């Protein structure tokens, strides 16, 4: 069964450093998303991406964040200058155009630890 | 931002019995509701969904009920199995926005005892 994959599974970085989290969505999916879950809190929407453009972004997704689809398979989230409060589990998701975009398939997540 | 709320952090049921997980929402613009299941060290897995034009949707052992007037939905699992033990998230979206943004509840940890 096709699945969303994410790398790395765990990333440790120092405050102020740039990180890039990588995702490979399901191959025929055209809608891509990033969510995060701070320990003990809700899963929060960060951004949705379609047709090489951001469709919607949350208040969390400020100028420190960016997304890119550098080739036909990868979808990346970059945090330019990490803060302690960026420590969280980051989930990538994708959905296919034939169903509602809400029915999203999630990857296993990348745990980001900022020290 | 408490647009989607799951007031029970945990639920414990005996194998074979019914599990009922509840979710409340406040935004009347929500028109699509989903349940996701999450095991430790994995991402959320889509379980079942319901459109606001329906009041019930069934898929095998899983049934979701929607009460729009009460802004309440529930997930019924019958019969419950030990493999159902996981965190269950309710999520909602505004379909007309067409961006796929999901608003999640806090989750309910279900434990099914053998």
mmCIF file of C-alpha atoms in Angstrom:
data_model
loop_
_atom_site.group_PDB
_atom_site.id
_atom_site.type_symbol
_atom_site.label_atom_id
_atom_site.label_comp_id
_atom_site.label_asym_id
_atom_site.label_seq_id
_atom_site.Cartn_x
_atom_site.Cartn_y
_atom_site.Cartn_z
ATOM 1 C CA UNK A 1 0.000 0.000 0.000
ATOM 2 C CA UNK A 2 1.423 3.415 -0.910
ATOM 3 C CA UNK A 3 2.463 5.575 2.009
ATOM 4 C CA UNK A 4 3.872 8.956 2.846
ATOM 5 C CA UNK A 5 7.478 8.805 4.023
ATOM 6 C CA UNK A 6 9.426 11.371 6.028
ATOM 7 C CA UNK A 7 13.105 11.847 6.774
ATOM 8 C CA UNK A 8 14.778 12.082 9.147
ATOM 9 C CA UNK A 9 12.738 10.427 11.871
ATOM 10 C CA UNK A 10 14.495 12.529 14.495
ATOM 11 C CA UNK A 11 16.423 15.776 14.034
ATOM 12 C CA UNK A 12 18.324 17.526 16.786
ATOM 13 C CA UNK A 13 19.487 21.062 16.093
ATOM 14 C CA UNK A 14 20.768 24.078 17.941
ATOM 15 C CA UNK A 15 18.707 27.219 18.304
ATOM 16 C CA UNK A 16 19.223 29.558 15.378
ATOM 17 C CA UNK A 17 20.169 26.809 12.936
ATOM 18 C CA UNK A 18 18.284 26.044 9.745
ATOM 19 C CA UNK A 19 16.582 22.696 9.320
ATOM 20 C CA UNK A 20 14.967 21.043 6.356
ATOM 21 C CA UNK A 21 12.411 18.327 6.917
ATOM 22 C CA UNK A 22 11.748 16.056 3.973
ATOM 23 C CA UNK A 23 8.662 14.232 2.821
ATOM 24 C CA UNK A 24 7.821 11.993 -0.093
ATOM 25 C CA UNK A 25 4.053 12.119 -0.631
ATOM 26 C CA UNK A 26 2.059 9.353 -2.277
ATOM 27 C CA UNK A 27 2.911 9.463 -5.968
ATOM 28 C CA UNK A 28 -0.458 10.376 -7.527
ATOM 29 C CA UNK A 29 -1.375 12.891 -4.846
ATOM 30 C CA UNK A 30 -1.437 16.559 -5.744
ATOM 31 C CA UNK A 31 -2.233 18.241 -2.417
ATOM 32 C CA UNK A 32 0.418 18.461 0.278
ATOM 33 C CA UNK A 33 0.376 19.601 3.878
ATOM 34 C CA UNK A 34 2.494 20.111 6.947
ATOM 35 C CA UNK A 35 1.169 19.806 10.484
ATOM 36 C CA UNK A 36 2.931 19.815 13.815
ATOM 37 C CA UNK A 37 2.207 18.471 17.262
ATOM 38 C CA UNK A 38 3.961 19.932 20.255
ATOM 39 C CA UNK A 39 4.261 17.341 23.015
ATOM 40 C CA UNK A 40 0.964 16.996 24.852
ATOM 41 C CA UNK A 41 -0.879 19.361 22.541
ATOM 42 C CA UNK A 42 -3.130 19.166 19.498
ATOM 43 C CA UNK A 43 -2.067 18.434 15.956
ATOM 44 C CA UNK A 44 -1.902 21.899 14.355
ATOM 45 C CA UNK A 45 -2.173 22.850 10.700
ATOM 46 C CA UNK A 46 0.814 24.719 9.299
ATOM 47 C CA UNK A 47 0.389 24.944 5.543
ATOM 48 C CA UNK A 48 -1.287 23.449 2.489
ATOM 49 C CA UNK A 49 0.298 23.382 -0.959
ATOM 50 C CA UNK A 50 -1.149 22.750 -4.378
ATOM 51 C CA UNK A 51 0.038 23.411 -7.914
ATOM 52 C CA UNK A 52 3.363 24.761 -6.622
ATOM 53 C CA UNK A 53 1.684 27.362 -4.483
ATOM 54 C CA UNK A 54 0.692 27.748 -0.872
ATOM 55 C CA UNK A 55 -3.102 27.398 -0.643
ATOM 56 C CA UNK A 56 -3.403 28.352 2.984
ATOM 57 C CA UNK A 57 -1.068 28.906 5.900
ATOM 58 C CA UNK A 58 -1.668 29.280 9.592
ATOM 59 C CA UNK A 59 -0.496 32.032 11.911
ATOM 60 C CA UNK A 60 2.271 29.700 13.063
ATOM 61 C CA UNK A 61 3.700 29.607 9.535
ATOM 62 C CA UNK A 62 5.584 32.887 9.693
ATOM 63 C CA UNK A 63 8.549 34.141 7.663
ATOM 64 C CA UNK A 64 10.829 31.590 9.327
ATOM 65 C CA UNK A 65 9.003 28.793 7.536
ATOM 66 C CA UNK A 66 8.965 27.907 3.869
ATOM 67 C CA UNK A 67 7.869 24.952 1.767
ATOM 68 C CA UNK A 68 9.085 23.685 -1.531
ATOM 69 C CA UNK A 69 8.514 20.911 -4.000
ATOM 70 C CA UNK A 70 12.011 20.820 -5.483
ATOM 71 C CA UNK A 71 11.331 17.905 -7.810
ATOM 72 C CA UNK A 72 8.483 15.590 -8.752
ATOM 73 C CA UNK A 73 8.623 13.558 -5.585
ATOM 74 C CA UNK A 74 9.857 15.522 -2.557
ATOM 75 C CA UNK A 75 8.054 18.089 -0.453
ATOM 76 C CA UNK A 76 10.145 19.980 2.083
ATOM 77 C CA UNK A 77 9.599 22.212 5.081
ATOM 78 C CA UNK A 78 12.404 24.610 5.933
ATOM 79 C CA UNK A 79 12.716 26.428 9.215
ATOM 80 C CA UNK A 80 15.232 29.194 8.706
ATOM 81 C CA UNK A 81 16.284 29.977 12.255
ATOM 82 C CA UNK A 82 14.949 27.490 14.749
ATOM 83 C CA UNK A 83 13.647 28.478 18.166
ATOM 84 C CA UNK A 84 13.189 26.325 21.249
ATOM 85 C CA UNK A 85 9.417 26.470 20.746
ATOM 86 C CA UNK A 86 9.769 24.847 17.317
ATOM 87 C CA UNK A 87 10.473 21.553 19.066
ATOM 88 C CA UNK A 88 7.619 19.300 17.994
ATOM 89 C CA UNK A 89 6.599 16.357 15.871
ATOM 90 C CA UNK A 90 6.167 17.491 12.272
ATOM 91 C CA UNK A 91 3.806 15.524 10.058
ATOM 92 C CA UNK A 92 3.620 15.688 6.299
ATOM 93 C CA UNK A 93 0.361 14.664 4.613
ATOM 94 C CA UNK A 94 -0.955 14.367 1.091
ATOM 95 C CA UNK A 95 -4.284 13.816 -0.601
ATOM 96 C CA UNK A 96 -5.460 12.882 -4.058
ATOM 97 C CA UNK A 97 -7.579 15.081 -6.272
ATOM 98 C CA UNK A 98 -10.330 12.509 -6.771
ATOM 99 C CA UNK A 99 -11.414 12.629 -3.145
ATOM 100 C CA UNK A 100 -11.992 15.460 -0.776
ATOM 101 C CA UNK A 101 -8.699 17.088 0.090
ATOM 102 C CA UNK A 102 -9.545 16.593 3.753
ATOM 103 C CA UNK A 103 -8.992 12.844 3.519
ATOM 104 C CA UNK A 104 -5.296 13.157 4.013
ATOM 105 C CA UNK A 105 -2.683 10.475 4.400
ATOM 106 C CA UNK A 106 -0.062 11.247 6.995
ATOM 107 C CA UNK A 107 3.562 10.265 7.218
ATOM 108 C CA UNK A 108 5.127 8.885 10.414
ATOM 109 C CA UNK A 109 6.506 12.284 11.381
ATOM 110 C CA UNK A 110 9.871 13.884 12.109
ATOM 111 C CA UNK A 111 10.626 14.674 15.731
ATOM 112 C CA UNK A 112 12.455 18.004 15.828
ATOM 113 C CA UNK A 113 14.345 18.842 18.993
ATOM 114 C CA UNK A 114 15.795 22.338 19.277
ATOM 115 C CA UNK A 115 18.400 22.770 22.021
ATOM 116 C CA UNK B 1 -8.485 28.192 19.616
ATOM 117 C CA UNK B 2 -10.870 25.485 20.797
ATOM 118 C CA UNK B 3 -12.964 25.039 17.677
ATOM 119 C CA UNK B 4 -12.854 21.242 18.003
ATOM 120 C CA UNK B 5 -12.963 19.685 21.452
ATOM 121 C CA UNK B 6 -12.653 16.174 22.725
ATOM 122 C CA UNK B 7 -13.459 16.450 26.401
ATOM 123 C CA UNK B 8 -12.510 12.930 27.407
ATOM 124 C CA UNK B 9 -8.736 12.455 27.398
ATOM 125 C CA UNK B 10 -9.087 8.712 27.885
ATOM 126 C CA UNK B 11 -11.552 5.853 27.648
ATOM 127 C CA UNK B 12 -11.231 2.244 28.740
ATOM 128 C CA UNK B 13 -13.579 -0.509 27.521
ATOM 129 C CA UNK B 14 -13.700 -4.276 27.591
ATOM 130 C CA UNK B 15 -13.044 -6.258 24.435
ATOM 131 C CA UNK B 16 -16.284 -6.975 22.575
ATOM 132 C CA UNK B 17 -18.125 -4.001 24.056
ATOM 133 C CA UNK B 18 -18.958 -0.706 22.378
ATOM 134 C CA UNK B 19 -16.536 2.230 22.450
ATOM 135 C CA UNK B 20 -18.068 5.677 22.080
ATOM 136 C CA UNK B 21 -15.768 8.622 21.475
ATOM 137 C CA UNK B 22 -17.202 12.114 21.499
ATOM 138 C CA UNK B 23 -16.318 15.385 19.834
ATOM 139 C CA UNK B 24 -17.827 18.866 19.958
ATOM 140 C CA UNK B 25 -17.232 21.787 17.636
ATOM 141 C CA UNK B 26 -18.058 25.456 17.704
ATOM 142 C CA UNK B 27 -17.544 26.672 14.130
ATOM 143 C CA UNK B 28 -20.801 26.391 12.182
ATOM 144 C CA UNK B 29 -18.831 26.731 8.929
ATOM 145 C CA UNK B 30 -17.406 23.226 9.356
ATOM 146 C CA UNK B 31 -19.026 20.937 6.829
ATOM 147 C CA UNK B 32 -16.840 17.850 6.888
ATOM 148 C CA UNK B 33 -15.716 15.812 9.842
ATOM 149 C CA UNK B 34 -13.160 13.074 10.092
ATOM 150 C CA UNK B 35 -11.806 10.626 12.618
ATOM 151 C CA UNK B 36 -8.163 9.671 12.664
ATOM 152 C CA UNK B 37 -6.472 6.963 14.684
ATOM 153 C CA UNK B 38 -2.885 7.283 15.865
ATOM 154 C CA UNK B 39 -0.530 4.664 17.223
ATOM 155 C CA UNK B 40 2.695 5.701 19.015
ATOM 156 C CA UNK B 41 5.548 6.614 16.656
ATOM 157 C CA UNK B 42 3.189 6.699 13.671
ATOM 158 C CA UNK B 43 1.288 9.435 11.884
ATOM 159 C CA UNK B 44 -2.505 9.771 12.115
ATOM 160 C CA UNK B 45 -4.399 7.255 9.978
ATOM 161 C CA UNK B 46 -7.683 8.220 8.350
ATOM 162 C CA UNK B 47 -10.528 6.149 9.735
ATOM 163 C CA UNK B 48 -13.917 7.466 8.675
ATOM 164 C CA UNK B 49 -15.546 10.735 7.664
ATOM 165 C CA UNK B 50 -18.948 12.339 7.429
ATOM 166 C CA UNK B 51 -20.339 15.224 5.466
ATOM 167 C CA UNK B 52 -22.614 17.725 7.164
ATOM 168 C CA UNK B 53 -25.463 16.713 4.858
ATOM 169 C CA UNK B 54 -25.561 13.318 6.551
ATOM 170 C CA UNK B 55 -26.181 12.294 10.125
ATOM 171 C CA UNK B 56 -24.610 8.857 10.004
ATOM 172 C CA UNK B 57 -21.861 7.055 8.163
ATOM 173 C CA UNK B 58 -20.895 3.444 8.687
ATOM 174 C CA UNK B 59 -17.825 1.465 7.703
ATOM 175 C CA UNK B 60 -17.577 -2.009 9.140
ATOM 176 C CA UNK B 61 -17.215 -1.794 12.912
ATOM 177 C CA UNK B 62 -16.981 2.005 12.816
ATOM 178 C CA UNK B 63 -19.951 4.369 12.719
ATOM 179 C CA UNK B 64 -19.848 8.130 12.974
ATOM 180 C CA UNK B 65 -22.927 10.081 14.039
ATOM 181 C CA UNK B 66 -23.341 13.802 13.480
ATOM 182 C CA UNK B 67 -25.774 16.031 15.353
ATOM 183 C CA UNK B 68 -25.513 19.407 13.653
ATOM 184 C CA UNK B 69 -27.928 21.195 15.937
ATOM 185 C CA UNK B 70 -25.844 20.176 18.950
ATOM 186 C CA UNK B 71 -22.557 20.604 17.058
ATOM 187 C CA UNK B 72 -21.586 17.157 18.231
ATOM 188 C CA UNK B 73 -20.258 14.037 16.635
ATOM 189 C CA UNK B 74 -19.410 10.640 17.960
ATOM 190 C CA UNK B 75 -17.517 7.582 16.807
ATOM 191 C CA UNK B 76 -18.877 4.173 17.736
ATOM 192 C CA UNK B 77 -16.688 1.094 17.537
ATOM 193 C CA UNK B 78 -18.554 -2.199 17.805
ATOM 194 C CA UNK B 79 -17.264 -4.644 18.823
ATOM 195 C CA UNK B 80 -14.112 -3.142 20.281
ATOM 196 C CA UNK B 81 -10.892 -5.109 19.832
ATOM 197 C CA UNK B 82 -7.546 -4.796 21.647
ATOM 198 C CA UNK B 83 -5.966 -3.644 18.351
ATOM 199 C CA UNK B 84 -8.240 -0.593 18.473
ATOM 200 C CA UNK B 85 -6.221 0.738 21.407
ATOM 201 C CA UNK B 86 -4.825 4.033 20.120
ATOM 202 C CA UNK B 87 -5.335 7.785 20.268
ATOM 203 C CA UNK B 88 -8.401 8.913 18.307
ATOM 204 C CA UNK B 89 -8.557 12.410 16.877
ATOM 205 C CA UNK B 90 -11.638 14.180 15.664
ATOM 206 C CA UNK B 91 -10.990 16.714 12.890
ATOM 207 C CA UNK B 92 -13.095 19.212 10.986
ATOM 208 C CA UNK B 93 -12.787 21.278 7.864
ATOM 209 C CA UNK B 94 -14.534 23.946 5.823
ATOM 210 C CA UNK B 95 -14.967 22.349 2.426
ATOM 211 C CA UNK B 96 -15.707 25.542 0.598
ATOM 212 C CA UNK B 97 -12.220 26.802 1.390
ATOM 213 C CA UNK B 98 -10.844 23.925 -0.693
ATOM 214 C CA UNK B 99 -7.469 24.095 1.009
ATOM 215 C CA UNK B 100 -7.816 20.902 3.017
ATOM 216 C CA UNK B 101 -6.969 22.571 6.311
ATOM 217 C CA UNK B 102 -7.950 20.266 9.166
ATOM 218 C CA UNK B 103 -8.678 21.475 12.688
ATOM 219 C CA UNK B 104 -7.985 18.697 15.191
ATOM 220 C CA UNK B 105 -9.299 17.982 18.643
ATOM 221 C CA UNK B 106 -6.973 17.096 21.490
ATOM 222 C CA UNK B 107 -7.462 13.369 21.076
ATOM 223 C CA UNK B 108 -8.918 10.589 23.223
ATOM 224 C CA UNK B 109 -6.774 7.629 24.222
ATOM 225 C CA UNK B 110 -8.790 4.447 23.897
ATOM 226 C CA UNK B 111 -7.713 1.334 25.754
ATOM 227 C CA UNK B 112 -9.496 -1.900 24.918
ATOM 228 C CA UNK B 113 -8.860 -4.553 27.547
ATOM 229 C CA UNK B 114 -8.831 -8.235 26.575
#
